[in-house]
Coordinates of C-alpha atoms in Angstrom, one line a residue:
M1 CA 112.8 104.1 70.0
S2 CA 113.7 107.7 70.8
A3 CA 113.1 108.7 74.4
I4 CA 112.2 112.2 73.2
L5 CA 109.0 110.9 71.6
V6 CA 107.8 109.2 74.8
A7 CA 108.7 112.3 76.8
V8 CA 106.8 114.7 74.5
A9 CA 103.7 112.4 74.4
G10 CA 103.6 112.1 78.1
L11 CA 104.1 115.8 78.8
V12 CA 101.3 116.7 76.3
I13 CA 98.9 114.3 78.0
F14 CA 99.7 115.8 81.4
A15 CA 99.1 119.3 80.1
L16 CA 95.8 118.4 78.6
G17 CA 94.7 116.6 81.7
Y18 CA 95.4 119.6 83.9
R19 CA 94.0 122.2 81.4
F20 CA 90.7 120.4 80.7
Y21 CA 90.0 117.4 83.0
S22 CA 91.0 119.1 86.3
K23 CA 89.0 122.2 85.3
F24 CA 86.0 120.1 84.7
I25 CA 86.4 118.2 88.0
A26 CA 87.0 121.4 90.0
E27 CA 84.2 123.5 88.5
K28 CA 81.4 121.0 87.6
I29 CA 81.9 118.2 90.2
F30 CA 83.4 119.8 93.3
R31 CA 82.1 123.4 92.5
L32 CA 84.8 125.2 94.3
D33 CA 83.8 128.6 95.7
P34 CA 86.4 131.4 95.8
N35 CA 84.5 133.1 98.6
Y36 CA 84.5 130.1 101.0
V37 CA 86.4 130.8 104.2
T38 CA 89.0 128.1 104.4
P39 CA 90.2 126.5 107.7
A40 CA 93.5 128.4 107.3
H41 CA 91.5 131.6 108.0
Q42 CA 88.8 130.0 110.3
F43 CA 91.4 128.6 112.7
K44 CA 94.5 130.7 112.0
D45 CA 97.0 130.0 114.7
G46 CA 100.4 130.7 113.1
V47 CA 101.6 127.1 113.7
D48 CA 99.6 124.7 111.6
F49 CA 96.8 126.8 110.2
V50 CA 98.5 129.5 108.1
P51 CA 96.9 131.1 104.9
T52 CA 99.6 130.6 102.3
N53 CA 100.3 131.8 98.8
K54 CA 99.3 129.0 96.4
F55 CA 102.7 128.8 94.7
V56 CA 104.4 128.4 98.1
L57 CA 101.9 125.9 99.2
W58 CA 102.3 124.0 96.0
G59 CA 106.0 123.8 96.8
H60 CA 105.3 122.3 100.2
H61 CA 102.7 120.0 98.9
F62 CA 104.7 118.7 95.9
T63 CA 108.0 118.2 97.7
S64 CA 106.1 116.4 100.6
V65 CA 104.4 113.9 98.4
A66 CA 107.3 113.5 96.0
G67 CA 110.0 112.1 98.3
A68 CA 112.0 109.3 96.7
A69 CA 109.0 107.2 95.8
P70 CA 108.2 108.6 92.3
I71 CA 111.8 107.9 91.5
L72 CA 112.2 104.5 93.2
G73 CA 108.9 102.9 92.1
P74 CA 109.2 103.6 88.4
A75 CA 112.9 102.7 88.5
I76 CA 111.9 99.2 89.8
A77 CA 108.8 98.8 87.7
V78 CA 110.7 99.0 84.4
Y79 CA 111.5 95.4 85.2
W80 CA 108.3 94.6 83.2
G81 CA 109.3 96.8 80.4
W82 CA 109.0 100.5 79.8
V83 CA 105.5 100.6 78.1
P84 CA 103.5 99.3 81.1
A85 CA 105.3 101.7 83.4
V86 CA 104.8 104.7 81.2
L87 CA 101.1 104.0 80.6
W88 CA 100.4 103.6 84.3
V89 CA 102.3 106.8 85.2
V90 CA 100.6 108.9 82.6
L91 CA 97.0 107.6 82.7
G92 CA 97.2 107.0 86.5
T93 CA 98.2 110.6 87.1
V94 CA 95.5 112.2 84.9
F95 CA 92.5 110.0 85.9
A96 CA 93.4 108.8 89.3
A97 CA 96.1 110.7 91.2
G98 CA 95.0 114.2 90.2
V99 CA 91.4 113.5 91.2
H100 CA 92.5 111.7 94.5
D101 CA 95.0 114.4 95.6
F102 CA 92.7 117.3 94.7
G103 CA 89.6 115.5 96.1
T104 CA 91.2 114.8 99.5
L105 CA 92.3 118.4 99.7
A106 CA 88.9 119.7 98.8
I107 CA 86.9 117.4 101.2
S108 CA 89.3 118.3 104.1
V109 CA 88.9 122.0 103.4
R110 CA 85.1 121.6 103.6
N111 CA 85.5 119.8 106.9
K112 CA 87.6 122.1 109.1
G113 CA 90.9 120.8 107.7
Q114 CA 90.3 117.3 109.3
S115 CA 92.4 114.4 108.0
I116 CA 90.9 111.8 105.7
G117 CA 91.1 109.3 108.6
T118 CA 88.9 111.5 110.8
L119 CA 86.4 112.1 108.0
A120 CA 85.9 108.4 107.8
N121 CA 84.0 108.7 111.1
K122 CA 81.6 111.2 109.5
L123 CA 81.0 109.2 106.3
I124 CA 81.1 105.5 107.4
G125 CA 81.1 105.5 111.2
Q126 CA 83.5 105.2 114.1
R127 CA 84.4 101.6 113.5
G128 CA 85.5 102.4 110.0
K129 CA 87.5 105.3 111.2
I130 CA 89.5 103.2 113.7
L131 CA 90.2 100.5 111.1
F132 CA 91.3 103.2 108.6
L133 CA 93.6 104.9 111.2
F134 CA 95.3 101.6 111.8
I135 CA 96.2 101.2 108.1
I136 CA 97.3 104.8 108.1
L137 CA 99.5 104.4 111.1
I138 CA 101.3 101.4 109.7
L139 CA 101.9 103.2 106.4
V140 CA 103.3 106.4 108.0
L141 CA 105.5 104.4 110.4
M142 CA 107.0 102.5 107.4
V143 CA 107.6 105.7 105.5
N144 CA 109.4 107.2 108.5
A145 CA 111.6 104.2 109.1
V146 CA 112.6 103.5 105.5
F147 CA 113.1 107.1 104.5
A148 CA 115.4 107.6 107.5
W149 CA 117.5 104.8 106.3
V150 CA 117.4 105.9 102.6
I151 CA 118.7 109.4 103.5
A152 CA 121.4 108.0 105.8
N153 CA 122.5 105.7 103.0
L154 CA 122.6 108.6 100.5
F155 CA 124.7 110.6 102.9
I156 CA 127.1 107.7 103.3
T157 CA 127.2 106.9 99.5
Y158 CA 127.4 110.6 98.4
P159 CA 129.2 112.5 101.2
A160 CA 129.5 115.6 99.0
S161 CA 125.7 116.0 99.3
V162 CA 125.7 116.4 103.1
L163 CA 127.0 120.0 103.4
P164 CA 124.6 121.5 100.7
V165 CA 121.6 119.8 102.3
F166 CA 122.5 121.0 105.8
I167 CA 123.2 124.6 104.6
Q168 CA 119.6 124.6 103.4
I169 CA 118.2 124.6 107.0
P170 CA 119.6 128.0 108.2
L171 CA 118.9 129.5 104.8
A172 CA 115.2 128.3 105.0
I173 CA 114.8 129.7 108.6
W174 CA 116.2 133.0 107.5
I175 CA 113.8 133.2 104.5
G176 CA 110.9 132.3 106.8
Y177 CA 111.8 135.1 109.1
A178 CA 112.3 137.6 106.2
V179 CA 109.0 136.7 104.6
Y180 CA 106.7 136.6 107.6
K181 CA 108.4 139.3 109.8
K182 CA 109.8 141.7 107.2
N183 CA 107.2 141.1 104.4
I184 CA 109.8 140.2 101.8
K185 CA 108.7 138.1 98.8
M186 CA 109.9 134.6 99.0
L187 CA 110.9 134.0 95.4
V188 CA 114.2 135.9 95.2
P189 CA 115.7 134.8 98.5
S190 CA 114.7 131.2 97.8
L191 CA 116.5 131.3 94.5
I192 CA 119.6 132.8 96.2
A193 CA 119.4 129.9 98.7
L194 CA 119.2 127.4 95.9
A195 CA 122.2 129.0 94.2
I196 CA 124.2 128.8 97.4
M197 CA 123.3 125.1 97.8
Y198 CA 124.4 124.2 94.3
A199 CA 127.6 126.3 94.5
T200 CA 128.4 124.4 97.7
A201 CA 127.7 121.2 95.8
I202 CA 130.1 122.1 93.0
F203 CA 132.9 122.9 95.5
A204 CA 132.1 119.9 97.7
S205 CA 132.3 117.6 94.6
G206 CA 135.9 118.6 94.0
I207 CA 137.2 119.3 97.5
P208 CA 137.3 116.2 99.7
L209 CA 137.6 118.4 102.8
M210 CA 134.1 119.7 102.2
Q211 CA 132.7 116.1 102.1
I212 CA 131.3 114.9 105.4
D213 CA 132.3 111.3 105.1
L214 CA 131.7 109.6 108.4
V215 CA 132.9 106.2 107.2
Q216 CA 136.3 107.6 106.1
Y217 CA 136.6 109.5 109.4
M218 CA 136.6 106.1 111.1
G219 CA 139.1 104.4 108.8
G220 CA 137.0 103.3 105.9
E221 CA 134.6 100.5 105.5
D222 CA 136.8 98.1 107.5
G223 CA 137.4 100.6 110.2
A224 CA 136.2 100.2 113.8
G225 CA 133.2 102.3 114.8
L226 CA 131.5 102.9 118.1
F227 CA 129.5 100.7 120.5
G228 CA 130.9 97.6 119.0
L229 CA 129.6 98.5 115.6
G230 CA 131.7 98.7 112.4
A231 CA 132.4 102.0 110.7
V232 CA 129.5 101.8 108.2
S233 CA 127.0 100.8 110.9
T234 CA 128.2 103.5 113.2
A235 CA 127.8 106.0 110.4
F236 CA 124.2 104.8 109.9
F237 CA 123.5 105.1 113.6
I238 CA 124.9 108.7 113.8
W239 CA 123.0 109.9 110.7
I240 CA 119.7 108.3 111.7
I241 CA 119.9 109.8 115.2
I242 CA 120.7 113.3 113.7
L243 CA 117.8 112.9 111.2
L244 CA 115.3 111.9 113.9
G245 CA 116.4 114.8 116.1
Y246 CA 116.0 117.1 113.1
V247 CA 112.5 115.8 112.2
Y248 CA 111.4 116.2 115.8
I249 CA 112.2 119.9 115.8
A250 CA 111.1 120.4 112.2
S251 CA 107.7 118.8 112.7
T252 CA 106.9 120.8 115.8
L253 CA 108.0 124.2 114.5
P254 CA 105.4 126.6 113.1
V255 CA 105.1 125.8 109.4
W256 CA 106.3 129.2 108.3
K257 CA 109.6 129.0 110.1
L258 CA 111.1 126.1 108.3
L259 CA 108.6 123.9 106.4
Q260 CA 107.2 126.4 104.0
P261 CA 110.5 128.2 102.9
R262 CA 112.5 124.9 102.8
D263 CA 109.8 123.3 100.6
F264 CA 109.7 126.3 98.4
I265 CA 113.4 126.0 97.9
N266 CA 112.9 122.3 97.1
S267 CA 110.2 123.2 94.6
H268 CA 112.9 125.2 92.8
Q269 CA 115.1 122.1 92.9
L270 CA 112.3 120.3 91.2
V271 CA 112.0 122.8 88.5
V272 CA 115.8 123.1 88.0
G273 CA 116.3 119.3 88.3
L274 CA 113.5 118.5 85.9
A275 CA 114.8 121.2 83.5
I276 CA 118.3 119.7 83.6
L277 CA 117.0 116.2 83.1
Y278 CA 114.5 117.0 80.3
L279 CA 117.0 119.4 78.5
G280 CA 119.7 116.7 78.9
L281 CA 117.2 114.2 77.3
F282 CA 116.4 116.5 74.4
L283 CA 120.1 117.4 73.8
T284 CA 121.5 113.9 74.0
N285 CA 118.5 112.2 72.2
P286 CA 119.1 108.8 73.8
E287 CA 117.5 105.6 72.5
I288 CA 115.4 103.5 74.8
T289 CA 117.4 100.3 75.0
A290 CA 115.2 98.5 77.5
P291 CA 112.5 96.2 76.0
A292 CA 108.9 97.6 75.6
T293 CA 107.7 94.6 77.6
N294 CA 109.6 91.8 79.3
P295 CA 108.1 88.5 78.4
G296 CA 110.8 86.7 80.4
A297 CA 109.8 88.3 83.7
E298 CA 109.3 85.6 86.3
T299 CA 107.0 87.8 88.4
S300 CA 103.8 88.8 86.7
W301 CA 103.1 92.6 86.3
L302 CA 99.4 92.0 87.2
P303 CA 98.6 93.2 89.8
L304 CA 102.1 94.1 91.1
L305 CA 102.7 97.0 88.7
F306 CA 100.0 99.0 90.3
I307 CA 101.4 98.7 93.8
T308 CA 105.1 99.1 92.7
I309 CA 104.4 102.5 91.1
A310 CA 102.4 104.3 93.7
C311 CA 103.8 107.8 94.0
G312 CA 104.1 109.0 90.4
A313 CA 100.7 107.4 89.4
I314 CA 98.5 107.4 92.6
S315 CA 99.4 107.2 96.2
G316 CA 97.4 107.2 99.4
F317 CA 100.2 109.1 101.2
H318 CA 99.2 112.1 99.1
G319 CA 95.8 112.1 100.6
L320 CA 97.3 112.3 104.1
V321 CA 99.4 115.3 103.1
S322 CA 96.4 116.9 101.3
S323 CA 94.1 116.5 104.2
G324 CA 96.9 116.8 106.9
T325 CA 99.1 119.8 106.3
S326 CA 98.1 121.3 102.9
S327 CA 94.4 121.8 103.7
K328 CA 95.3 123.8 106.8
Q329 CA 97.3 126.3 104.7
L330 CA 95.0 126.7 101.7
D331 CA 94.3 130.4 101.2
K332 CA 91.3 130.1 98.8
E333 CA 89.3 127.0 98.0
T334 CA 89.9 127.5 94.3
D335 CA 93.6 127.1 94.9
A336 CA 92.9 123.4 95.6
R337 CA 93.0 122.6 91.9
F338 CA 96.5 124.1 91.4
V339 CA 97.9 122.7 94.7
G340 CA 96.3 119.2 94.6
Y341 CA 95.9 118.3 90.9
F342 CA 98.9 120.1 89.6
G343 CA 101.0 118.6 92.5
A344 CA 100.1 115.2 91.1
V345 CA 101.0 116.3 87.6
G346 CA 104.4 117.5 88.9
E347 CA 105.0 114.1 90.4
G348 CA 103.9 112.3 87.2
V349 CA 106.5 114.4 85.2
L350 CA 109.1 113.4 87.7
A351 CA 108.1 109.7 87.5
L352 CA 108.2 109.9 83.7
I353 CA 111.8 111.2 83.6
S354 CA 112.8 108.6 86.2
I355 CA 111.6 105.8 83.8
L356 CA 113.4 107.4 80.8
A357 CA 116.6 107.9 82.8
V358 CA 116.7 104.2 83.6
V359 CA 115.6 102.7 80.3
T360 CA 118.2 104.8 78.4
L361 CA 121.0 103.9 80.8
F362 CA 122.0 100.5 79.3
A363 CA 123.9 99.9 76.1
N364 CA 121.3 97.3 74.8
A365 CA 118.4 95.2 75.8
D366 CA 120.6 92.3 76.8
E367 CA 122.5 94.4 79.2
F368 CA 119.2 95.7 80.7
T369 CA 117.6 92.3 81.1
G370 CA 120.9 91.0 82.6
A371 CA 120.8 93.8 85.2
Y372 CA 117.0 93.5 85.8
S373 CA 117.3 89.7 86.1
S374 CA 114.5 89.4 88.7
F375 CA 112.0 91.5 90.6
T376 CA 114.1 91.2 93.7
E377 CA 117.2 92.4 91.9
S378 CA 115.2 95.3 90.4
N379 CA 114.3 96.4 94.0
A380 CA 118.0 96.4 94.9
I381 CA 119.3 98.4 91.9
G382 CA 116.5 100.7 91.0
L383 CA 117.5 103.9 92.9
G384 CA 121.2 103.6 92.0
N385 CA 120.3 103.2 88.3
F386 CA 118.2 106.3 88.4
V387 CA 121.0 108.4 90.0
E388 CA 123.4 107.0 87.3
G389 CA 121.0 107.5 84.5
A390 CA 120.0 111.0 85.6
A391 CA 123.6 112.0 85.9
G392 CA 124.1 110.8 82.4
L393 CA 121.3 113.0 81.1
A394 CA 122.6 116.0 83.1
G395 CA 126.0 115.3 81.4
G396 CA 124.3 116.3 78.1
L397 CA 124.4 119.9 79.4
G398 CA 128.1 119.7 80.0
I399 CA 127.8 119.2 83.7
P400 CA 130.7 117.1 85.0
A401 CA 129.6 113.7 86.1
G402 CA 130.7 114.2 89.8
V403 CA 128.8 117.4 90.1
A404 CA 125.7 116.0 88.3
T405 CA 125.7 113.0 90.7
T406 CA 126.0 115.2 93.7
I407 CA 123.2 117.5 92.6
V408 CA 120.9 114.5 91.8
S409 CA 121.6 113.0 95.2
I410 CA 120.9 116.4 96.8
I411 CA 117.5 116.5 95.1
V412 CA 116.7 113.0 96.2
V413 CA 117.8 113.7 99.8
S414 CA 115.9 117.0 99.9
F415 CA 112.7 115.4 98.8
A416 CA 113.1 112.4 101.1
A417 CA 113.8 114.7 104.1
T418 CA 110.7 116.8 103.3
T419 CA 108.6 113.6 103.2
L420 CA 110.1 112.4 106.4
D421 CA 109.4 115.7 108.2
T422 CA 105.8 115.9 106.9
S423 CA 105.2 112.2 107.7
V424 CA 106.3 112.6 111.3
R425 CA 104.0 115.7 111.5
L426 CA 101.1 113.6 110.1
M427 CA 101.8 110.8 112.6
R428 CA 101.7 113.4 115.4
Y429 CA 98.2 114.5 114.1
I430 CA 97.0 110.9 114.0
I431 CA 98.3 110.0 117.5
A432 CA 96.6 113.2 118.8
E433 CA 93.3 112.2 117.1
L434 CA 93.5 108.7 118.7
G435 CA 94.2 110.4 122.0
T436 CA 91.0 112.4 121.6
E437 CA 89.1 109.4 120.5
Y438 CA 90.2 107.2 123.4
K439 CA 90.2 110.1 125.9
I440 CA 94.0 110.1 126.6
P441 CA 94.6 113.8 126.9
A442 CA 98.4 113.4 127.1
L443 CA 98.5 112.1 123.5
T444 CA 96.9 115.3 122.3
K445 CA 99.9 117.3 123.4
T446 CA 102.2 118.2 120.6
H447 CA 105.5 117.1 122.2
V448 CA 104.0 113.9 123.7
A449 CA 102.6 112.9 120.3
T450 CA 105.8 113.8 118.5
T451 CA 107.9 111.8 121.0
V452 CA 105.7 108.8 120.5
A453 CA 106.1 109.2 116.7
V454 CA 109.8 109.6 116.7
A455 CA 110.5 107.0 119.4
S456 CA 108.4 104.3 117.6
T457 CA 110.2 105.2 114.3
A458 CA 113.6 104.9 116.1
A459 CA 112.6 101.6 117.5
L460 CA 111.6 100.2 114.1
V461 CA 114.7 101.5 112.4
L462 CA 117.4 100.5 115.0
I463 CA 116.2 97.6 117.0
P464 CA 115.5 94.8 114.5
E465 CA 118.2 93.8 112.0
G466 CA 116.8 94.7 108.6
P467 CA 117.6 93.0 105.2
Q468 CA 119.9 96.0 104.3
G469 CA 121.9 95.6 107.6
F470 CA 121.9 97.8 110.7
G471 CA 119.5 100.7 110.6
S472 CA 117.2 99.2 108.0
G473 CA 114.6 97.7 110.3
G474 CA 111.9 99.5 108.4
Y475 CA 112.5 97.2 105.4
L476 CA 111.1 94.3 107.4
L477 CA 107.7 95.9 106.9
W478 CA 108.5 97.6 103.6
P479 CA 106.9 94.8 101.4
L480 CA 103.6 96.0 102.9
F481 CA 104.1 99.6 101.8
G482 CA 102.7 99.2 98.2
T483 CA 99.5 97.6 99.2
S484 CA 99.0 99.7 102.4
N485 CA 99.6 102.8 100.4
Q486 CA 97.2 101.9 97.6
L487 CA 94.6 100.6 100.0
L488 CA 94.7 104.0 101.6
A489 CA 94.3 105.7 98.2
G490 CA 91.4 103.4 97.2
I491 CA 89.6 104.0 100.5
S492 CA 90.1 107.7 100.3
L493 CA 88.5 107.7 96.8
L494 CA 85.7 105.7 98.3
L495 CA 85.1 108.3 101.0
I496 CA 85.3 111.1 98.4
S497 CA 82.7 109.3 96.3
L498 CA 80.4 108.9 99.4
W499 CA 80.8 112.6 100.2
L500 CA 79.9 113.6 96.6
K501 CA 76.9 111.3 96.6
R502 CA 75.6 112.8 99.8
L503 CA 75.9 116.2 98.2
G504 CA 73.9 115.0 95.2
R505 CA 76.9 115.3 92.8
N506 CA 78.1 113.0 90.1
Y507 CA 80.6 110.7 91.7
I508 CA 81.5 108.4 88.8
Y509 CA 84.8 110.2 88.3
T510 CA 86.1 109.1 91.7
L511 CA 84.2 105.8 91.8
V512 CA 85.8 104.3 88.6
P513 CA 89.5 104.8 89.7
M514 CA 88.4 103.7 93.2
I515 CA 87.0 100.3 91.9
F516 CA 90.1 99.7 89.7
L517 CA 92.6 100.6 92.5
L518 CA 90.8 98.6 95.3
F519 CA 90.5 95.6 93.1
M520 CA 94.1 95.6 92.0
T521 CA 95.4 96.2 95.5
M522 CA 93.2 93.6 97.2
Y523 CA 94.1 91.1 94.5
A524 CA 97.8 91.8 95.1
L525 CA 97.5 91.7 98.9
F526 CA 95.5 88.4 98.7
Q527 CA 98.3 86.9 96.6
Q528 CA 101.1 88.1 98.8
V529 CA 99.4 87.0 102.1
L530 CA 98.2 83.6 100.9
F531 CA 100.9 82.5 98.4
T532 CA 104.0 84.4 99.4
W533 CA 104.1 85.1 103.2
S534 CA 102.0 82.3 104.6
W535 CA 103.8 79.2 106.1
W536 CA 103.2 77.3 102.9
G537 CA 104.1 80.3 100.7
T538 CA 107.2 80.9 98.5
D539 CA 108.8 83.3 100.9
S540 CA 107.2 82.5 104.3
N541 CA 107.2 85.4 106.7
M542 CA 104.9 85.4 109.7
L543 CA 105.3 89.1 110.5
L544 CA 104.2 90.1 107.0
F545 CA 101.6 87.4 106.9
I546 CA 99.9 88.6 110.1
I547 CA 100.0 92.4 109.4
G548 CA 99.1 91.8 105.8
A549 CA 96.2 89.6 106.7
V550 CA 95.0 92.2 109.3
N551 CA 95.3 95.0 106.6
F552 CA 93.3 92.9 104.2
V553 CA 90.5 92.1 106.6
F554 CA 90.3 95.8 107.7
A555 CA 90.2 97.1 104.1
F556 CA 87.6 94.5 103.2
W557 CA 85.5 95.5 106.3
I558 CA 85.8 99.2 105.4
T559 CA 84.8 98.6 101.8
I560 CA 81.7 96.5 102.8
T561 CA 80.7 99.1 105.3
A562 CA 81.1 101.9 102.7
V563 CA 79.2 100.0 100.0
S564 CA 76.4 99.4 102.5
V565 CA 76.3 103.2 103.2
M566 CA 76.5 104.1 99.5
T567 CA 73.6 101.8 98.5
K568 CA 71.3 103.1 101.1
K569 CA 68.3 104.7 99.5
S570 CA 68.3 107.8 101.8
D571 CA 71.4 109.3 103.3
E572 CA 71.3 112.0 105.9
P573 CA 71.9 115.3 104.2
I574 CA 75.5 116.6 104.5
D575 CA 76.4 120.2 105.3
K576 CA 77.1 121.9 102.0
K577 CA 78.5 125.0 103.5

């Protein structure tokens, strides 16, 4: 089957979803008010609360939620065939992710820019809030730890990508200064910055001296490193320390100095990257060689498909970004539709091309099923297959393979770094909220909370030996990511439904995806805890068993509490202002 047909069908559905469904949700259900004074104006402080142009904010929001997950999840989920993956990405984006991302942004804006975790207190009580924050903290810590390793791994694997990525930082700071101090429009300088990055990538791909290859500096993979570590482990150590130092600074700077201009540049990367990949697809017209479904799959797609593809269909992490950083920068309430819903659509478009890049990579179905021989193997090869497949599509435009691979790796690293920065900032907010809750004033301080966030991330990354070797400690908890992330999304939809109900609005549009998602996720978590990680399970793991069981109990408790609140005949009126 031609991949072009699938791409066109998916893009048309995305366009219709944004044009009609999001308009209906925004105007008829949430009733956005262009005259509402948003938290960005109410609490303007020049650090976190900064009224921002909707296109710039969309750039921040999208690149923060995209990360590597909408690439990685779909690249793994094609193990079950391309049809289930495409259906979940397209329908999940339109009917679940768009509503969820937009809804968490809108509800936060109507509540002083508070996070979805804090709003749980208002809607289902303090106990529900604490349980919810626990799930959120586990999720954010996993994202920090794994994304630090992913970026370090990409720097080691594709050393030509290092210099272009690091050049972006001073360029972004210069743009932030020019925009906010000199009143210069951001578009042109950000395009110039992108051109400089890609020109550097082209030169670095052909000039080894421009490639920062720490492993080669230490004599290659068999070389001796530092502190008794080999060359590769030492390279991981150095990159992870540099990354954590970077995110500490980036997550405490005012958003206009680095976060906004860098993410705006990255949003151009998205447009350029997607244009390259989709144009490459249309010019090369590849056939899908992967099977539509995989009847030989040893691991069932139900319910694992819905937790494997999170970002790209629906992801709870998006709600954290919406109600964490984006809601504090929203200039007008009506911008929420563009930033929130269209941000989800952008991610769906990325997830769709990720699927198509992988399922057109192999010569035939036998080669595909040989590579994707098991779900475990799919997890190991997914990201690499995307980079290879995407480089192949880019080659359709005449871009040399080496340059295409470098540019694709730059895009992945840039998105992952943006997510890491935003995730650490979100963890700082949550720690500060817990400090307020438990009356520990020190934790409410920016640098204390950030230190706790970065130090706990470093401990998880570096102290335990992970399955991918030194520096991959985050992968010890990573099997919990899918369910934790989707539990967060389901509970967020539950809170939005409660909020709409107390406003007297129709909440069926958030309730239906909430029921579907919570059922699938609880089903998956129950299976994993009881039949996989328990001491009688197929892959016994006490750490995952304990944390997974706690997550399940907490999510079940929150759900029961919320249902009890929802079924009450009379709710206290909620402030509509």
